[in-house]
mmCIF file of C-alpha atoms in Angstrom:
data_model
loop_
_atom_site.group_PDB
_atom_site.id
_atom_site.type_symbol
_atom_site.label_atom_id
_atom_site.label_comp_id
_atom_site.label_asym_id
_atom_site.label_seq_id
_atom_site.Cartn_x
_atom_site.Cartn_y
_atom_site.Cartn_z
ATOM 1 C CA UNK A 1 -211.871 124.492 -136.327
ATOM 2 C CA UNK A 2 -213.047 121.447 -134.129
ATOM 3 C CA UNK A 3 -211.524 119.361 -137.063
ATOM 4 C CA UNK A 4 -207.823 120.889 -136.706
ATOM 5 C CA UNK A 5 -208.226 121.126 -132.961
ATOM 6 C CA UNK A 6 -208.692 117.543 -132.425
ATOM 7 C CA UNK A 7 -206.191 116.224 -135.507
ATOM 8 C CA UNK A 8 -203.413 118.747 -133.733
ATOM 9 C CA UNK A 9 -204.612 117.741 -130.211
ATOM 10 C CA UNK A 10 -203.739 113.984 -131.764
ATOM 11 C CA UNK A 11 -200.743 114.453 -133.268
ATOM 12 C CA UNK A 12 -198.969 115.913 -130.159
ATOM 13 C CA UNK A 13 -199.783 113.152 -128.396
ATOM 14 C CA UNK A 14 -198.374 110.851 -130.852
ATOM 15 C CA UNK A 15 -195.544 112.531 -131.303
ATOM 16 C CA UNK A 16 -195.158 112.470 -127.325
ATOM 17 C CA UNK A 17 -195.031 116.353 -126.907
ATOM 18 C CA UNK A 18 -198.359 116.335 -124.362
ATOM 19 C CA UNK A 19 -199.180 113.707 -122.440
ATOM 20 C CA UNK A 20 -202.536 111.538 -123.036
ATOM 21 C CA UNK A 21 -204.756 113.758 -120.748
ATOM 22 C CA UNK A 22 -203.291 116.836 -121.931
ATOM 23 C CA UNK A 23 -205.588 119.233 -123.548
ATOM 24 C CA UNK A 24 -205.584 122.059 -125.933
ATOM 25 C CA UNK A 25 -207.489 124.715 -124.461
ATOM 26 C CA UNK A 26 -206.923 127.849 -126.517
ATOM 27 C CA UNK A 27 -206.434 128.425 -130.407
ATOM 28 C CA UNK A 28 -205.326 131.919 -130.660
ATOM 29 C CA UNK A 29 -205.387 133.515 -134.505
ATOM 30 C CA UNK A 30 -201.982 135.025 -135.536
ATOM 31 C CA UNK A 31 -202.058 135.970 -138.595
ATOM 32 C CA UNK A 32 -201.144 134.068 -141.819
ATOM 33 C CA UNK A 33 -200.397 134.386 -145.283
ATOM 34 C CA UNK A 34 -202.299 134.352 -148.751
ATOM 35 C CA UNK A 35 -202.144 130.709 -148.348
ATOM 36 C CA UNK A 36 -202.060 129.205 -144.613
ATOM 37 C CA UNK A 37 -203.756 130.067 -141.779
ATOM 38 C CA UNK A 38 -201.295 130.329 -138.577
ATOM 39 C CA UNK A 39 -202.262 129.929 -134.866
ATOM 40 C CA UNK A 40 -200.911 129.614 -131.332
ATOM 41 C CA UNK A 41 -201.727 126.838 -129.748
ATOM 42 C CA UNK A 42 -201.602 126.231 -125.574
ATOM 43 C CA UNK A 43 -202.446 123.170 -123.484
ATOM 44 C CA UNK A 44 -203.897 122.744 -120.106
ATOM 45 C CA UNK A 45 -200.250 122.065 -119.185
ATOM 46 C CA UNK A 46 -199.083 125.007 -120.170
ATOM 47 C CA UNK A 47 -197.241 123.903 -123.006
ATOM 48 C CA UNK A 48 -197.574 126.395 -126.274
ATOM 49 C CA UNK A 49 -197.211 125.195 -130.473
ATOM 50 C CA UNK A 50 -197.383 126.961 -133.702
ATOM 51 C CA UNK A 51 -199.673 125.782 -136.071
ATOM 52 C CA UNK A 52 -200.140 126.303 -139.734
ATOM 53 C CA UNK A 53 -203.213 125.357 -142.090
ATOM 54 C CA UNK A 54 -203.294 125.068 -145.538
ATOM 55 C CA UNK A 55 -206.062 124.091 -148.140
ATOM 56 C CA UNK A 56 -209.354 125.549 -146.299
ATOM 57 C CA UNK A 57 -209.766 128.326 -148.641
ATOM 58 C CA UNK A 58 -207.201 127.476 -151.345
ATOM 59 C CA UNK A 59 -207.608 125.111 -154.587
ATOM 60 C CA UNK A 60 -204.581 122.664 -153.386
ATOM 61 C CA UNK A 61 -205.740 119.457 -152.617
ATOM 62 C CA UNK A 62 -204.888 117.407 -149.626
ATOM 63 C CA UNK A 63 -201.726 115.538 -151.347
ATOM 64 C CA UNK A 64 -200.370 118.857 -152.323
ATOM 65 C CA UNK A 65 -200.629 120.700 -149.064
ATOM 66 C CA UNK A 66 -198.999 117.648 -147.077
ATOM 67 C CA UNK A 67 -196.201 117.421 -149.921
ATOM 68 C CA UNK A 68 -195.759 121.539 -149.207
ATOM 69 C CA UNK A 69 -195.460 121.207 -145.040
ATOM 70 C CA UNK A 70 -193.255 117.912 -145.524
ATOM 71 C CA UNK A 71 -190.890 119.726 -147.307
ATOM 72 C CA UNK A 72 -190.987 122.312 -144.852
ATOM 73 C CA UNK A 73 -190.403 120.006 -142.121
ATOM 74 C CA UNK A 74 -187.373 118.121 -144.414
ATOM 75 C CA UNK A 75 -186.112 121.943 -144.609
ATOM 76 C CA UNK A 76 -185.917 122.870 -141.003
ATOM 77 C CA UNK A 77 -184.202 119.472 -140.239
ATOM 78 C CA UNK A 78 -181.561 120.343 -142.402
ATOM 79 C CA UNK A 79 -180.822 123.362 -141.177
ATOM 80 C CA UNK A 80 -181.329 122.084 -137.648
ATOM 81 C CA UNK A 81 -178.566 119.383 -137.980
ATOM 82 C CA UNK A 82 -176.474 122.113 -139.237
ATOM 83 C CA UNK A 83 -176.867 124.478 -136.396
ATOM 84 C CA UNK A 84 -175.792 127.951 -137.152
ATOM 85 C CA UNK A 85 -178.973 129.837 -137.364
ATOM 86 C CA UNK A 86 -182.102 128.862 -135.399
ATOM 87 C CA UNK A 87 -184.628 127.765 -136.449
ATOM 88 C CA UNK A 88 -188.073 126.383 -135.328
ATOM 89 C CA UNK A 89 -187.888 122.547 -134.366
ATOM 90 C CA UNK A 90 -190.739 121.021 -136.428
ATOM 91 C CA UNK A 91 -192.751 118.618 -134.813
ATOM 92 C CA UNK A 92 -195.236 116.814 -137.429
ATOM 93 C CA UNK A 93 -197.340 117.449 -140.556
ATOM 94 C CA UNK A 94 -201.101 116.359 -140.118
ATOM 95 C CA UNK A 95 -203.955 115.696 -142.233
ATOM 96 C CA UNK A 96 -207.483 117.120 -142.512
ATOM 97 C CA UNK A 97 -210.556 116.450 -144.336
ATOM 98 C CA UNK A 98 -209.621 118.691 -146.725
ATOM 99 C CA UNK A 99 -206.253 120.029 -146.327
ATOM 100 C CA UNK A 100 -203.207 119.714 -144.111
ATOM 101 C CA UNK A 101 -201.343 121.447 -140.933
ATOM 102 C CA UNK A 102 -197.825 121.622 -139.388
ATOM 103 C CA UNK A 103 -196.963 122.033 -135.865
ATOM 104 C CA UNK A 104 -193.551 123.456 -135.074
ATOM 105 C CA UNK A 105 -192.245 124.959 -131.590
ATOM 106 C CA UNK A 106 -193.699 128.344 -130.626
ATOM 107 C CA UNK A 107 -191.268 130.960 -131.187
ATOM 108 C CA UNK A 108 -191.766 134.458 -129.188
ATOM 109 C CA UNK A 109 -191.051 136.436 -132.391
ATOM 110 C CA UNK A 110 -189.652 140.490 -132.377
ATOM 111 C CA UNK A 111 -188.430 142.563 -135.307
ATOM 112 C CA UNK A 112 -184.835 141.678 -135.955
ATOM 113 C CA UNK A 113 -182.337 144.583 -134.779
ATOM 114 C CA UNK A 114 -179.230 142.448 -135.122
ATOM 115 C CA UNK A 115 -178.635 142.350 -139.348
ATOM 116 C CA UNK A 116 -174.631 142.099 -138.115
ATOM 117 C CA UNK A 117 -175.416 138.670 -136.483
ATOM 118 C CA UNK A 118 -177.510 137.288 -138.916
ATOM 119 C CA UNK A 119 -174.888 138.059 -141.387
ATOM 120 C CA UNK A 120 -172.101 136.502 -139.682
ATOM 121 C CA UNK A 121 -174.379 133.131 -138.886
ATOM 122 C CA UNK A 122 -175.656 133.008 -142.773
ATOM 123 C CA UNK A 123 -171.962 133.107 -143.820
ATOM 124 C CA UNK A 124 -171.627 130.550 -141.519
ATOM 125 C CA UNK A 125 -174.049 128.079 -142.872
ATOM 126 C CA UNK A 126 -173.407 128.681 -146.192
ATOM 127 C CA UNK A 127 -169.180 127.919 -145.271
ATOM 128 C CA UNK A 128 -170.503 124.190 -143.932
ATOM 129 C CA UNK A 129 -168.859 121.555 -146.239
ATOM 130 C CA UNK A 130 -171.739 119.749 -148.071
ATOM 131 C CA UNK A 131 -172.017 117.618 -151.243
ATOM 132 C CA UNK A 132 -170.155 118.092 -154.219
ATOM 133 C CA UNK A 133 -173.281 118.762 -156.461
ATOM 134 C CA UNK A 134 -176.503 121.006 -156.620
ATOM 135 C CA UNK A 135 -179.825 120.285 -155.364
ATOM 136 C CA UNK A 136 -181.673 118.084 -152.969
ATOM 137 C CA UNK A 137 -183.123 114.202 -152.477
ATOM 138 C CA UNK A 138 -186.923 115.920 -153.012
ATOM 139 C CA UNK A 139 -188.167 118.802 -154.853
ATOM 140 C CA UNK A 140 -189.491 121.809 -152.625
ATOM 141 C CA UNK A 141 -191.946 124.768 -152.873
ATOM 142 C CA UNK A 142 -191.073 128.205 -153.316
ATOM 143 C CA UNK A 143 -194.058 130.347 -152.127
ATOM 144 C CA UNK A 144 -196.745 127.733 -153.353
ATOM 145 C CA UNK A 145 -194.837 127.140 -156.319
ATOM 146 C CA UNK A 146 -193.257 123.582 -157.295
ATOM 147 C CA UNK A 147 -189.297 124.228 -157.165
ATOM 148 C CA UNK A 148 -187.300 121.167 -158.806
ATOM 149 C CA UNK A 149 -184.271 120.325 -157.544
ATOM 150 C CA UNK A 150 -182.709 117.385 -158.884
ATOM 151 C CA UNK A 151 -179.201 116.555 -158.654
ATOM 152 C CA UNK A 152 -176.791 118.419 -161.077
ATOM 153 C CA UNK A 153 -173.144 118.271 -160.808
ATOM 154 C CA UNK A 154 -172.651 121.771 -162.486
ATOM 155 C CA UNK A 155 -174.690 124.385 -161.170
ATOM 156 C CA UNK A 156 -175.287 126.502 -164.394
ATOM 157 C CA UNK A 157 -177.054 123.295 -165.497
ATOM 158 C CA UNK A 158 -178.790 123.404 -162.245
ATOM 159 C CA UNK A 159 -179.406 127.174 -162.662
ATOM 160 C CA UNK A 160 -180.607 127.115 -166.474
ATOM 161 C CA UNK A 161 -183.167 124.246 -164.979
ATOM 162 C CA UNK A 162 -184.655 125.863 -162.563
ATOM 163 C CA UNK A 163 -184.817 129.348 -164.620
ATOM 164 C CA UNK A 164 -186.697 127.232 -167.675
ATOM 165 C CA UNK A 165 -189.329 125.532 -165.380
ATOM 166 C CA UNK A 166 -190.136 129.324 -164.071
ATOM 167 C CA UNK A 167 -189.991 131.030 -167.593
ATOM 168 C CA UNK A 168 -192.701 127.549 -168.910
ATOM 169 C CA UNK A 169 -194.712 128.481 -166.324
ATOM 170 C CA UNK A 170 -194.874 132.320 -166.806
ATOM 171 C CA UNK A 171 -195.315 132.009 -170.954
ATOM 172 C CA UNK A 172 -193.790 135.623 -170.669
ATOM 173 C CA UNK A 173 -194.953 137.804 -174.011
ATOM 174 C CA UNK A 174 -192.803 137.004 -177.177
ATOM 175 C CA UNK A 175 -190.475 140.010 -176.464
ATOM 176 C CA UNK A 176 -189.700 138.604 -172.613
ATOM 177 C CA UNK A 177 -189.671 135.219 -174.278
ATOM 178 C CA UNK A 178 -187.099 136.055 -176.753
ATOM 179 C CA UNK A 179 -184.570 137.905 -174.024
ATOM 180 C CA UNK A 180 -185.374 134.643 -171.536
ATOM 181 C CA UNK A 181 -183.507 132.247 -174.488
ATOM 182 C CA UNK A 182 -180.912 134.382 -174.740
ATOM 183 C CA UNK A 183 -179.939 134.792 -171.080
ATOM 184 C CA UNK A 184 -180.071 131.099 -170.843
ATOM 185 C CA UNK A 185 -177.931 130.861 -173.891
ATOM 186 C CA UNK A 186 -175.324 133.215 -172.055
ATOM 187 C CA UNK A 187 -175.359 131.704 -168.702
ATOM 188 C CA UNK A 188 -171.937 129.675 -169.591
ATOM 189 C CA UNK A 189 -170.389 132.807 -170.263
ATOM 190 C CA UNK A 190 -171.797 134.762 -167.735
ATOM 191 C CA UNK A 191 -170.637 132.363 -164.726
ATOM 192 C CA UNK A 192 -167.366 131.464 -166.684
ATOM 193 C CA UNK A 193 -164.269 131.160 -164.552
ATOM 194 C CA UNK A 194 -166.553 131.360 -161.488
ATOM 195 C CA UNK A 195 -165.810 129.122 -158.637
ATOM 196 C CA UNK A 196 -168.818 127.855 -156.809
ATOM 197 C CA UNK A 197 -169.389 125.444 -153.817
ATOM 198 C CA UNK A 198 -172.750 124.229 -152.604
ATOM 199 C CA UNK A 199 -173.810 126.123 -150.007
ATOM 200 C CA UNK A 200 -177.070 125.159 -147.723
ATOM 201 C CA UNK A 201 -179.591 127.754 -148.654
ATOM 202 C CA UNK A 202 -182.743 129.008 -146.966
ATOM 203 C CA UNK A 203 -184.000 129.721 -150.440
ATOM 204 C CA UNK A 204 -186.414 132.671 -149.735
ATOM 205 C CA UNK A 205 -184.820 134.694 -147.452
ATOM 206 C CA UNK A 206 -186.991 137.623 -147.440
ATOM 207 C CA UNK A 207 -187.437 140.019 -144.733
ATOM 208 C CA UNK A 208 -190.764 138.514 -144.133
ATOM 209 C CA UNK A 209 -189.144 135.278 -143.276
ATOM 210 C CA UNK A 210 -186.775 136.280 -141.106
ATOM 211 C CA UNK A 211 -187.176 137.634 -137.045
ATOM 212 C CA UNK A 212 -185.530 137.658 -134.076
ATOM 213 C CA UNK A 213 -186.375 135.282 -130.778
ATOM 214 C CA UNK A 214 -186.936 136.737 -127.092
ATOM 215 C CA UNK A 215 -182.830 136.845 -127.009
ATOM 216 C CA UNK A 216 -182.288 138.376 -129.969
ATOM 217 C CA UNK A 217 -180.814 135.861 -132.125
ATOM 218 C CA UNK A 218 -182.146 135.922 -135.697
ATOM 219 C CA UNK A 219 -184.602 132.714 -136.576
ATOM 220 C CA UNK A 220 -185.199 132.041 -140.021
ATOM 221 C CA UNK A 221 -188.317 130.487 -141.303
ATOM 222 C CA UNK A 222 -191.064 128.861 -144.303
ATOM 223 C CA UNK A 223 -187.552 128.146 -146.154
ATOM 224 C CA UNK A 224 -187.030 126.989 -149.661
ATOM 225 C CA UNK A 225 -184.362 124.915 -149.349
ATOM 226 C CA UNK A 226 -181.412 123.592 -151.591
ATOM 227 C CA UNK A 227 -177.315 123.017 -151.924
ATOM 228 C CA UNK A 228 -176.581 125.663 -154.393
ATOM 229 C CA UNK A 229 -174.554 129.220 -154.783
ATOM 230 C CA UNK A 230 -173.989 131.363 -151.732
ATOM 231 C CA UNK A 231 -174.805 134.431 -153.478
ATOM 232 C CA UNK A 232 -178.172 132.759 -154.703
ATOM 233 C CA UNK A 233 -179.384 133.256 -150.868
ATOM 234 C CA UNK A 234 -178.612 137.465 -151.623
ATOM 235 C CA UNK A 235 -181.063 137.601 -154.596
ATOM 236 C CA UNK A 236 -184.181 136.896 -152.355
ATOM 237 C CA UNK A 237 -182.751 139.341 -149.569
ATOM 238 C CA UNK A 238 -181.998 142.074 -151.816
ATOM 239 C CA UNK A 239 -185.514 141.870 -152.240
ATOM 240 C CA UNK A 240 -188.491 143.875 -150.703
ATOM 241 C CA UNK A 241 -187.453 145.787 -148.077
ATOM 242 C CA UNK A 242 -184.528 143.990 -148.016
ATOM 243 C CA UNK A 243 -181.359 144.157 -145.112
ATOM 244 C CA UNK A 244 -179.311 146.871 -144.760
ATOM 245 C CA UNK A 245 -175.463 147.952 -144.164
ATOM 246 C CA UNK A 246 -174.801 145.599 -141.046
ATOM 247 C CA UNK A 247 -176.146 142.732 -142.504
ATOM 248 C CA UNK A 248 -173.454 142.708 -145.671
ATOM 249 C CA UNK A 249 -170.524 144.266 -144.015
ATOM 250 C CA UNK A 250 -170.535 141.519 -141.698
ATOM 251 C CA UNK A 251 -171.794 138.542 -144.224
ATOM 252 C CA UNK A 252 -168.858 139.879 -147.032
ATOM 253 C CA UNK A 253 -166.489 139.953 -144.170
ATOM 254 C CA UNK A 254 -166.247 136.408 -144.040
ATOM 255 C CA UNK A 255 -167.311 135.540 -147.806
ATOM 256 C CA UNK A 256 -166.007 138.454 -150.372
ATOM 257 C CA UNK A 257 -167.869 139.856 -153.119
ATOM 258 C CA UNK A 258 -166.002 137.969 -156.418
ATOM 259 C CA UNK A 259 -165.754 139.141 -159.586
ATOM 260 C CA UNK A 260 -169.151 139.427 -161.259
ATOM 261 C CA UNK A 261 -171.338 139.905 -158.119
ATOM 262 C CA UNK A 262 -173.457 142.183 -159.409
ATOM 263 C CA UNK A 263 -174.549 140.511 -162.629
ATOM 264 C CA UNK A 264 -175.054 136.893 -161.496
ATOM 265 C CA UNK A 265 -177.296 138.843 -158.212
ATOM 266 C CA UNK A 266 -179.441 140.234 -160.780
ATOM 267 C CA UNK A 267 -180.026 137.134 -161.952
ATOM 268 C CA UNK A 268 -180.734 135.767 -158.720
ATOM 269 C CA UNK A 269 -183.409 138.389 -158.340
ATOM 270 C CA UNK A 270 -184.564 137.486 -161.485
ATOM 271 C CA UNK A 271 -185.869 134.052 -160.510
ATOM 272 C CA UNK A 272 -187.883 135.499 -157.632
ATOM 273 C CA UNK A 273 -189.296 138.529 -159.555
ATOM 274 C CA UNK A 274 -190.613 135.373 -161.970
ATOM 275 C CA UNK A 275 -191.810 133.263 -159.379
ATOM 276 C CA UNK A 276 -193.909 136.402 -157.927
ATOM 277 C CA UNK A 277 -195.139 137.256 -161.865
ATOM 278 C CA UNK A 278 -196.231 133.486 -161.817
ATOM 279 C CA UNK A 279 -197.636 133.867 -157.958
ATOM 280 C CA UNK A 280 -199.255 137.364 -158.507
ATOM 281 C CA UNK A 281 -199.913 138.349 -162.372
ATOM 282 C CA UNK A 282 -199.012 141.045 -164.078
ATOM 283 C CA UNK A 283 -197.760 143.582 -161.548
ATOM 284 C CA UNK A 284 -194.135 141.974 -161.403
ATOM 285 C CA UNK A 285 -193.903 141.739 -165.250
ATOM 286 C CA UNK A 286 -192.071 145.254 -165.340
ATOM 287 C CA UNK A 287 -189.132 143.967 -162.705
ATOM 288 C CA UNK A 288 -189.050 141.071 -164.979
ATOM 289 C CA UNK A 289 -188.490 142.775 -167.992
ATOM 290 C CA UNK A 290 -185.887 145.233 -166.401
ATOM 291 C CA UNK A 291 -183.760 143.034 -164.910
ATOM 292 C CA UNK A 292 -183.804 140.615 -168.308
ATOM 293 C CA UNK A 293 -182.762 144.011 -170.084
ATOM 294 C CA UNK A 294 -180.160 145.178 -167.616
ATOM 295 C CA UNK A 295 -178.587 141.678 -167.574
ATOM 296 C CA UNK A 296 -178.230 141.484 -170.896
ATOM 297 C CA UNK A 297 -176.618 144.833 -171.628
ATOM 298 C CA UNK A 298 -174.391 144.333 -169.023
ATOM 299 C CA UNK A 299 -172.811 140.739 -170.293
ATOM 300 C CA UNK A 300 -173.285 141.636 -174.054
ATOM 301 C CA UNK A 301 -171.239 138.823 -176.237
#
């Protein structure tokens, strides 16, 4: 602890947040994932800082946990110079002797009540103009999995990338296998006559990654981000727990449901339900082979 202490303690003050006699005084445990360790951080000046560890009691090394929380950082810049949903300002991304920490602002956090809001702000973001292609300068993380994004100019070529790298990784049984090739074969069917802009997406919008601040306004978090498919951001959120009513009424009020929906969302869920068999084991190999199953009935050739 007196490691992180005095590396966080040092990179305030060289990022100019605390002044050179400031000190931290308290480092309050809040919690924290399977992977990072999160705390609260206040100075004798009063000023408070969120801080997240990675790599004390996990097998990443120190390059990989700074790549993770720099990528993190990149993503909450981007969504920062968009401005439609807040989102914490990150700071910095420090090193330790054997691992790696971020410091962002210190958000007073509260369930969100307002789905309606964050529904008309996400349809917001994902209506800002960006480039005319898929992906990002840097691949990203997705949980604490590697998520490639280079460039593509079409995004089922995007798509059928990022699906392969997760189907590699999960070397699904030779049943699981098989259906994987064939949705991959169909995905030029499946989004045929589908007209997609990139859209700035959080990624891994989760419930668990989403809150509201001491006004109520929604604050989105530990993104995933990329320019892809608007409905991409849906698969994530349809997922555990999920949103309810308010949230779509008010998202499909300004971006309507096209033809298709409910087959390309599946497919969206798809991804994630891989990612978590490749994060977790065996427990999300069911979901995986239901969704490849109802997919494929659905769009049969």
């Amino acid at each position: 602890m007196s490691d992180l202490k005095s590396s966080v303690e040092d990179c305030l003050k060289r990022e100019s947040r605390i002044h050179s006699s400031d000190k931290i005084v308290s480092m309050k445990s809040v919690g924290g994932g399977r992977i990072n360790k999160a705390y609260l951080v206040k100075t004798a000046t009063g000023s408070q800082y969120f801080v997240k560890q990675k790599g004390e009691s996990t097998s990443f090394d120190k390059s990989m946990c700074v790549r993770m929380f720099q990528t993190e950082i990149d993503g909450l810049r981007g969504f920062r110079k968009i401005n439609t949903i807040r989102v914490p300002e990150p700071i910095c991304v420090g090193e330790l002797s054997n691992g790696a920490f971020i410091i962002t602002e210190a958000i007073e956090m509260r369930p969100l009540c307002n789905e309606r809001l964050l529904g008309e702000k996400l349809a917001a973001m994902h209506l800002v103009k960006g480039p005319d292609r898929f992906g990002l300068d840097t691949d990203n993380f997705i949980g604490s999995i590697p998520q490639p994004n280079a460039w593509h100019e079409s995004w089922v070529d995007f798509l059928r990338m990022r699906l392969e790298f997760q189907f590699k990784l999960a070397q699904l049984p030779a049943p699981l296998d098989k259906q994987a090739n064939e949705l991959l074969a169909r995905l030029p069917e499946i989004f045929k006559d589908t007209e997609i802009v990139p859209s700035l997406i959080h990624g891994d919008l989760w419930s668990g990654n989403c809150a509201a601040d001491e006004d109520g306004n929604p604050v989105i978090y530990d993104p995933a981000v990329y320019w892809g498919h608007h409905e991409a951001e849906l698969g994530a959120m349809r997922l555990f727990g999920g949103y309810g009513k308010e949230f779509y009424s008010a998202y499909h009020s300004r971006i309507p449901k096209a033809p298709g929906f409910d087959t390309r969302g599946m497919i969206y869920e798809l991804y994630h339900i891989v990612n978590h068999y490749n994060l977790f084991g065996n427990r999300f190999l069911g979901q995986c082979q239901n969704l490849l199953e109802r997919i494929l009935s659905k769009h049969v050739v």
